[in-house]
XYZ file of C-alpha atoms in Angstrom:
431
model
C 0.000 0.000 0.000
C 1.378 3.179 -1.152
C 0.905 6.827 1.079
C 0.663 10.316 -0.653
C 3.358 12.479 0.863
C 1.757 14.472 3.511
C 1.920 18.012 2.298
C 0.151 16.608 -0.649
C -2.683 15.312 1.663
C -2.974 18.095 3.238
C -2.834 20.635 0.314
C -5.993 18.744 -0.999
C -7.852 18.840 2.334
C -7.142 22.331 2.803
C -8.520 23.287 -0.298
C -11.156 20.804 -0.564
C -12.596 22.774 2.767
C -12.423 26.234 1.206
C -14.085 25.080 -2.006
C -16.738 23.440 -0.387
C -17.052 27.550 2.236
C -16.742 29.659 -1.448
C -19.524 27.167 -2.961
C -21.859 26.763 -0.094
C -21.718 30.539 0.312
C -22.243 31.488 -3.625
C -24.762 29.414 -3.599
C -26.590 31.073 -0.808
C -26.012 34.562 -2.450
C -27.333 33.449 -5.625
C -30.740 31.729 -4.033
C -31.463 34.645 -2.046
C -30.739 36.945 -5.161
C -32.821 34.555 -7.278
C -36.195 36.746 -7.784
C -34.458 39.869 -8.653
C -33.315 38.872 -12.134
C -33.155 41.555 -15.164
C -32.324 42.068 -18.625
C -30.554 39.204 -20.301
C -30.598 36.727 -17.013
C -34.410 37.374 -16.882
C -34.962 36.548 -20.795
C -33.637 33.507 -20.149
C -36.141 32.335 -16.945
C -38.956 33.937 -19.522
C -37.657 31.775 -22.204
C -37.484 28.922 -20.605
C -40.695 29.241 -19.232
C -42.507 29.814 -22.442
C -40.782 26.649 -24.224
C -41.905 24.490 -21.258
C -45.570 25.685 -20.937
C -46.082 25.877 -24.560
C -43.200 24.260 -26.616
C -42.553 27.591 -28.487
C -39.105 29.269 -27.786
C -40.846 32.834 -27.742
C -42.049 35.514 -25.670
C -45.239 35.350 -23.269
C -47.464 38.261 -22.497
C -46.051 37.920 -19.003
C -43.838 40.677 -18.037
C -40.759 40.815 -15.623
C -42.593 41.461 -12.645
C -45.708 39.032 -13.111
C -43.367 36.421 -13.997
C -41.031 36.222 -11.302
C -44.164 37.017 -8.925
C -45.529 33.650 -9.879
C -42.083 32.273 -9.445
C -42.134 33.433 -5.597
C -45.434 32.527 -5.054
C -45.172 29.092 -6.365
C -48.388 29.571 -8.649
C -46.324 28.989 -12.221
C -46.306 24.962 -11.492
C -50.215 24.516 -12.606
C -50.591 27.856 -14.295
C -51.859 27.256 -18.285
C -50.030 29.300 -20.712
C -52.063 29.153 -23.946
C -49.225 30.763 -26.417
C -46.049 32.663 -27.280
C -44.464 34.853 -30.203
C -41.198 32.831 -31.444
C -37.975 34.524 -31.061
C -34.342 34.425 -31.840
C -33.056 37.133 -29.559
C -31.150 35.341 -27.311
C -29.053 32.239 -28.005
C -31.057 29.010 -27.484
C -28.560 26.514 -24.990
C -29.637 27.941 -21.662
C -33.104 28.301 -22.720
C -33.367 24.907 -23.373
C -31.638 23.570 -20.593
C -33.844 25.522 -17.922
C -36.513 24.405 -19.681
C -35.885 21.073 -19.403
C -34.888 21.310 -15.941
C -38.495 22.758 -15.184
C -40.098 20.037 -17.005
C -38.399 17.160 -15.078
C -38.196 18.963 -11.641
C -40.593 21.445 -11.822
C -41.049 25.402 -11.785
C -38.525 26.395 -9.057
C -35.454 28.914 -9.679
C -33.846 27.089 -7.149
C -33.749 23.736 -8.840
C -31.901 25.903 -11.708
C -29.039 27.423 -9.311
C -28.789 23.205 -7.906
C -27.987 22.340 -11.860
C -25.469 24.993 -12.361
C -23.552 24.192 -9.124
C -24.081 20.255 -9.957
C -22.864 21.357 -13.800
C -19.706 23.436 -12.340
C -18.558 20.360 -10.411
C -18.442 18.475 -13.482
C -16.893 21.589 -15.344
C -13.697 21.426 -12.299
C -13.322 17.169 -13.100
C -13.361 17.807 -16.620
C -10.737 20.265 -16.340
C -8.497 18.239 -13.865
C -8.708 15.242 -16.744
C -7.139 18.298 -18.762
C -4.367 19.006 -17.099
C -3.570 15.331 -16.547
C -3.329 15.332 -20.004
C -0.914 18.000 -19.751
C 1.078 15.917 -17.637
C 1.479 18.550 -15.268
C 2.761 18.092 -11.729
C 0.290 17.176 -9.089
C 0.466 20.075 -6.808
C -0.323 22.276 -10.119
C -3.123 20.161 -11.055
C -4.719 20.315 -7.641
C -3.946 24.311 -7.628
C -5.131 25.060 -10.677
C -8.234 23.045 -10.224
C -9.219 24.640 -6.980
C -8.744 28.232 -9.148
C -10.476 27.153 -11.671
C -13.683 26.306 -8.854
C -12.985 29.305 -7.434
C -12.403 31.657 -10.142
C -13.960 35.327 -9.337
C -15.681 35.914 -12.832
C -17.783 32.123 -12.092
C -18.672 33.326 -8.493
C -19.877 36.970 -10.224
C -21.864 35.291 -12.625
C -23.278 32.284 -11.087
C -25.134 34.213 -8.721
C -27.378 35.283 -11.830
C -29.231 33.598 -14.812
C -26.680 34.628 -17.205
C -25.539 32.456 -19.956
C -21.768 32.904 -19.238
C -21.539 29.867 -16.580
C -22.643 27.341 -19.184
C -20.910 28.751 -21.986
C -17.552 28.584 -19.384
C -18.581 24.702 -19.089
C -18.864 23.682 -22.815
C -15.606 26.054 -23.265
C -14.123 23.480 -20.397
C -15.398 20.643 -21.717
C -14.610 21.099 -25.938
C -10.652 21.896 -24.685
C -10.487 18.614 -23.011
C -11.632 17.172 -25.955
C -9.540 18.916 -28.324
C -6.568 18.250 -26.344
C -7.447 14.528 -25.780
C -7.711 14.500 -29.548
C -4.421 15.951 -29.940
C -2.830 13.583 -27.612
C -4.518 10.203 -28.161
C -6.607 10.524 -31.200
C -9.605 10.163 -29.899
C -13.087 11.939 -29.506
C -13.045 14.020 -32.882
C -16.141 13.981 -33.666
C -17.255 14.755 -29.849
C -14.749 17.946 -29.934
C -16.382 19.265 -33.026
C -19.870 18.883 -31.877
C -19.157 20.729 -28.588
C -17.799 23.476 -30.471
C -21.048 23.994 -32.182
C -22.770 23.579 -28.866
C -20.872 26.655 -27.493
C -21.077 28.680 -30.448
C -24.930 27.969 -29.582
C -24.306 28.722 -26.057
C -22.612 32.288 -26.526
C -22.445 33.525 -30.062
C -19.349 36.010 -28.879
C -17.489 32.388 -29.495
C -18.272 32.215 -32.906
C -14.460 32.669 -34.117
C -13.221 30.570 -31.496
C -13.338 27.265 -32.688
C -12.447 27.904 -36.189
C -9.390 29.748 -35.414
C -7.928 27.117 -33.551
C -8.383 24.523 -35.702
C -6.795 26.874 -38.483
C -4.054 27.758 -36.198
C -3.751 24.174 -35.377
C -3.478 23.516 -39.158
C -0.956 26.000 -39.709
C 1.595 24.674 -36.835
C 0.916 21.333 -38.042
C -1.153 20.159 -35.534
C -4.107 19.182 -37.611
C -4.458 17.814 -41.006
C -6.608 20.051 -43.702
C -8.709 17.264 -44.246
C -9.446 17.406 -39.791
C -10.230 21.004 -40.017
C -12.498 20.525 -43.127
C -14.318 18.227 -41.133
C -14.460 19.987 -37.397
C -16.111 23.087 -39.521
C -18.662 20.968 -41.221
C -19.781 19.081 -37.751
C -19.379 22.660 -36.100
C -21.664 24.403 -38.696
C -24.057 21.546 -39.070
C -25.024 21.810 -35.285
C -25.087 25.592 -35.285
C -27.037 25.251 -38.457
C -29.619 23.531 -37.018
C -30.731 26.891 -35.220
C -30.777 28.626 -38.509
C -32.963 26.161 -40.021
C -35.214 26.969 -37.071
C -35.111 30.434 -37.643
C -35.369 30.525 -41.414
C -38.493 28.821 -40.700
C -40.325 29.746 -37.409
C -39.554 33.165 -38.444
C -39.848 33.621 -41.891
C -36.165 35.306 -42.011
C -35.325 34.025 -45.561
C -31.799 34.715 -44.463
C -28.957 32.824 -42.222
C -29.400 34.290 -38.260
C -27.739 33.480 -35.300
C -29.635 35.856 -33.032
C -32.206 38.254 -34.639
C -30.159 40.540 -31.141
C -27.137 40.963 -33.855
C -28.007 43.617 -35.308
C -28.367 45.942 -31.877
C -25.371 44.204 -30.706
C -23.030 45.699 -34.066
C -25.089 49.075 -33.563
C -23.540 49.268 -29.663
C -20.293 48.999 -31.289
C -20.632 50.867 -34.465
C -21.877 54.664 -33.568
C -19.933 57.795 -32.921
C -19.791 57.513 -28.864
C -18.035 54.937 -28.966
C -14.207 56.059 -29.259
C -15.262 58.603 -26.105
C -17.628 55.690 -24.308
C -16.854 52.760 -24.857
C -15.468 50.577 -21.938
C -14.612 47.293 -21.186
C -17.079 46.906 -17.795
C -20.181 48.951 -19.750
C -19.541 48.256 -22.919
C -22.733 46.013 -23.172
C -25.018 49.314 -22.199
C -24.230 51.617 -25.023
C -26.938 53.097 -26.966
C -27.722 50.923 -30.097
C -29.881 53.266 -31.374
C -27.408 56.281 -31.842
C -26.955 54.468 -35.728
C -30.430 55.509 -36.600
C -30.201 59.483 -35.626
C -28.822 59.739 -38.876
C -30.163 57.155 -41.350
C -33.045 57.679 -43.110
C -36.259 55.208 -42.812
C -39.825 54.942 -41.922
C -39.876 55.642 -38.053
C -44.127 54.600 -37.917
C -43.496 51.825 -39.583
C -44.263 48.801 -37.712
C -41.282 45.964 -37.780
C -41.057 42.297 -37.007
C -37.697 40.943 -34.783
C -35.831 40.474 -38.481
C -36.976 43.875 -39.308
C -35.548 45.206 -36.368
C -32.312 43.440 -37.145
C -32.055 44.222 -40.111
C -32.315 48.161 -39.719
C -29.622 47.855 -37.131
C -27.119 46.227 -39.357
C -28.227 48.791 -42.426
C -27.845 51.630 -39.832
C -24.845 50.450 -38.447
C -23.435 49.661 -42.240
C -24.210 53.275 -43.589
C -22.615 54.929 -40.174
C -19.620 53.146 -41.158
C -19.476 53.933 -45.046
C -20.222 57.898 -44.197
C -18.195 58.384 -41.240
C -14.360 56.308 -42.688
C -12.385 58.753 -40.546
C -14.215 56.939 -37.216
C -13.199 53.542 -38.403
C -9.921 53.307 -36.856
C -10.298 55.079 -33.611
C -13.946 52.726 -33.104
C -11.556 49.678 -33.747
C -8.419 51.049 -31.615
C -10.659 51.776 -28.707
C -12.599 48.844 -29.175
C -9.305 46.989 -29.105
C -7.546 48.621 -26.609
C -10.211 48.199 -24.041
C -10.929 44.103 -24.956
C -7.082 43.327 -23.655
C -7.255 45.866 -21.089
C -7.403 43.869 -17.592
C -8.002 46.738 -15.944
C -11.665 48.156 -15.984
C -12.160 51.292 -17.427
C -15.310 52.039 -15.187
C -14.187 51.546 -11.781
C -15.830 48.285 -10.019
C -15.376 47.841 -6.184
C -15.106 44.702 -4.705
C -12.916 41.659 -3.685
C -13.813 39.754 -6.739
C -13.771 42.006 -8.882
C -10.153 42.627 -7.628
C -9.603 38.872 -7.968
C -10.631 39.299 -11.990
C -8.393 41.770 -12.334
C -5.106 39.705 -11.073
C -6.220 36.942 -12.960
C -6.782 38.926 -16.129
C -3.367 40.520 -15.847
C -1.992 36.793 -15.534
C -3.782 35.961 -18.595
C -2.078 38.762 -20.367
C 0.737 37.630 -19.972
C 0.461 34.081 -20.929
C -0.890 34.952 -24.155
C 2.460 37.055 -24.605
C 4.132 34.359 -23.327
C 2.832 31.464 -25.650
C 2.784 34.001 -28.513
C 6.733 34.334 -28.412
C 8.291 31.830 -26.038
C 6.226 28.636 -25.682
C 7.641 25.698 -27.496
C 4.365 24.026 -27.256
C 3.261 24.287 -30.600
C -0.563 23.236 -30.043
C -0.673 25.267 -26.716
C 0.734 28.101 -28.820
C -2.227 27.976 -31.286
C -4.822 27.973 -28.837
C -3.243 31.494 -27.384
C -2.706 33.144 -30.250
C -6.502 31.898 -32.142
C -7.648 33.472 -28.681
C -6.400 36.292 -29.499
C -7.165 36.388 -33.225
C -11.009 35.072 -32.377
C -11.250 38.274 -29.926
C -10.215 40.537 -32.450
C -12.695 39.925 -34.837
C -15.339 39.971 -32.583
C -14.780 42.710 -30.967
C -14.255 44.832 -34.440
C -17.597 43.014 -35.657
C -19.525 43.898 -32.191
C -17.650 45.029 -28.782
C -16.146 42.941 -26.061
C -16.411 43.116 -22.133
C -15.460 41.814 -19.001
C -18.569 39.520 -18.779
C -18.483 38.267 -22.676
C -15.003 37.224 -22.106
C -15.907 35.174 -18.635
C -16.006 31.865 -20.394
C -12.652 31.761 -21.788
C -11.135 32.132 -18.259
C -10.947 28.342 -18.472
C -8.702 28.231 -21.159
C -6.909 31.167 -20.085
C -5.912 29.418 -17.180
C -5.628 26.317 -18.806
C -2.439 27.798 -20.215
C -1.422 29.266 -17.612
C -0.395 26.404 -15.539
C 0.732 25.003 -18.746
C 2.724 28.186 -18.949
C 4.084 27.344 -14.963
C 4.520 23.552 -16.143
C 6.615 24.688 -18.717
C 8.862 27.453 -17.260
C 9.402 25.774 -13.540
C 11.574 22.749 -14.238
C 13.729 25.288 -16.531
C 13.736 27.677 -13.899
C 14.800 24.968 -11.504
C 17.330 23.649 -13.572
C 19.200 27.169 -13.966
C 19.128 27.764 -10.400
C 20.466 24.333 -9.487
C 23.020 24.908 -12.006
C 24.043 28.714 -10.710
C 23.942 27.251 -7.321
């Protein structure tokens, strides 16, 4: 019978009791904050509801108030809901997955927080199978595993119905199975699948995947004919969604989320280069694009109308106004690999983001010019690439960028894994 040494033993006890504090008391924050969900969380409770009551992803005639009244008062279980006006504003995952969680369990917010925490646990095994993969030392697997549980931006926004938490789980889990790909060949199809699951999840991801594969191609990593393939499994699940919406909503045109065209309007207007920050970037005025653009202001419009008046606005801003283009994308730039926030936010974990986004800086820099880990390397630098285009097509923020933090710190204890035993070896050597 074999013994762990004991500063192993106790490392893991140590932080197995502070994990199980930080969780039992995020979890207590987030049930007693449960009723007082807005904007985008509360879309998705709405949503949810609407698909379980009346199998139509759509809006009720229930508004914020009414809704999460019945919530409180427990009178949503038997209440009849006889229709709702299909949507694509918000990407479908979360919806669907509260949904079914009210179908099976039944029409509690509670129940919803108990799948997220349940979900995160998974999210920290899946991860540890990661960096044994990476064959990192123990004490760094155990480390970065308890950070990873721990990690401020989760806490932030786990207390609320956002769609950042699951999009920071199918982040978790398509890395492990890209990596396990890499390493042993297997899962391929799995990894690709995933990636269209998270692009479905959070449509800010929608470079993501398809840089690193390309990135992957280009250092050799992956064959053409493996990147061919990963994009046609990747689009095929995210094309299911535009199927839906060509139909359901008569859009006779590919959409992701009929919110895209506000979304390039908050990013695309004329405050931006004075406004625009990386903590508020997500409240900017989308309709600033139409002050100046010509159309029929009583005419009524349909959710692809909408859309599509924000991307013509947005469009015609940007062909009459060329000597805004490059300060809009420098700012816009600038403030997505800023780790500081431009908007002051108190708080310890909001402090805690802001160390661990610094750290993240610099292991992109890192892997970008040192790292001889060539498929590590691609997955910084089609980070970086992915965030880029994004961010010039929309804007980026602190809370759009939440779910990467598990790759981000993915490589960083790579990064540590890599660096140490050189580190160690000079000193032993100067010594």
């Amino acid at each position: 019978m074999t013994f762990q040494p004991i500063h192993i033993r106790n490392f893991k006890i140590i932080c197995g009791i502070l994990l199980f504090v930080i969780l039992i008391y995020n979890f207590k924050i987030s049930n007693s904050l449960k009723y007082e969900a807005n904007g985008d969380a509360f879309d998705y409770i709405h949503l949810a509801t609407s698909l379980g009551k009346t199998g139509v992803y759509g809006h009720t005639s229930f508004n914020r108030g009414e809704l999460l009244e019945l919530f409180k008062t427990n009178k949503i279980e038997h209440l009849k809901v006889n229709e709702a006006k299909p949507t694509a504003f918000r990407p479908p995952v979360w919806p669907f997955l509260i949904a079914g969680i009210f179908i099976l369990f039944g029409y509690n917010l509670t129940y919803i927080l108990i799948f997220k925490f349940l979900l995160h646990l998974l999210g920290i095994f899946i991860f540890y199978k990661t960096l044994k993969l990476l064959k990192l030392k123990e004490v760094l697997i155990l480390f970065g595993c308890f950070l990873y549980a721990i990690h401020p931006s989760w806490q932030l926004y786990s207390r609320v119905f956002l769609s950042e938490p699951i999009t920071f789980f199918f982040m978790s889990l398509w890395v492990y199975l890209l990596v396990r790909y890499i390493q042993q060949k297997e899962g391929f199809f799995f990894q690709s699948l995933v990636a269209g699951i998270m692009i479905l999840s959070h449509p800010y991801y929608l470079f993501l995947p398809f840089s690193i594969w390309f990135v992957l191609f280009i250092y050799k990593q992956f064959s053409f004919k493996k990147l061919f393939i990963s994009a046609i499994i990747c689009i095929s699940v995210v094309s299911v969604w535009f199927i839906r919406n060509y139909m359901v909503l008569d859009a006779n045109q590919v959409v992701l989320t009929t919110s895209s065209g506000a979304v390039m309007a908050k990013g695309w207007n004329k405050d931006v280069p004075r406004l625009h920050t990386n903590t508020k970037g997500d409240l900017a005025d989308e309709t600033l694009v139409l002050k100046n653009y010509s159309f029929n202001k009583k005419k009524s419009r349909n959710e692809i109308a909408r859309m599509n008046l924000y991307k013509d606005a947005t469009l015609e801003f940007i062909k009459n106004n060329p000597d805004l283009i490059l300060p809009i994308i420098g700012k816009k730039l600038m403030s997505a690999f800023n780790p500081f926030p431009e908007t002051a936010r108190p708080g310890f974990l909001e402090t805690g983001r802001v160390i661990f986004q610094i750290l993240a800086l610099f292991t992109l820099i890192f892997y970008a010019f040192f790292s001889k880990n060539k498929y590590l390397r691609s997955f910084a630098i089609a980070l970086v690439f992915s965030t880029i285009a994004i961010s010039v097509v929309t804007y980026s923020g602190f809370r759009f960028r939440m779910p990467q933090a598990s790759l981000e710190l993915l490589l960083m204890l790579a990064m540590l894994g890599e660096i140490l035993p050189e580190l160690k070896t000079k000193l032993q050597k100067s010594g």
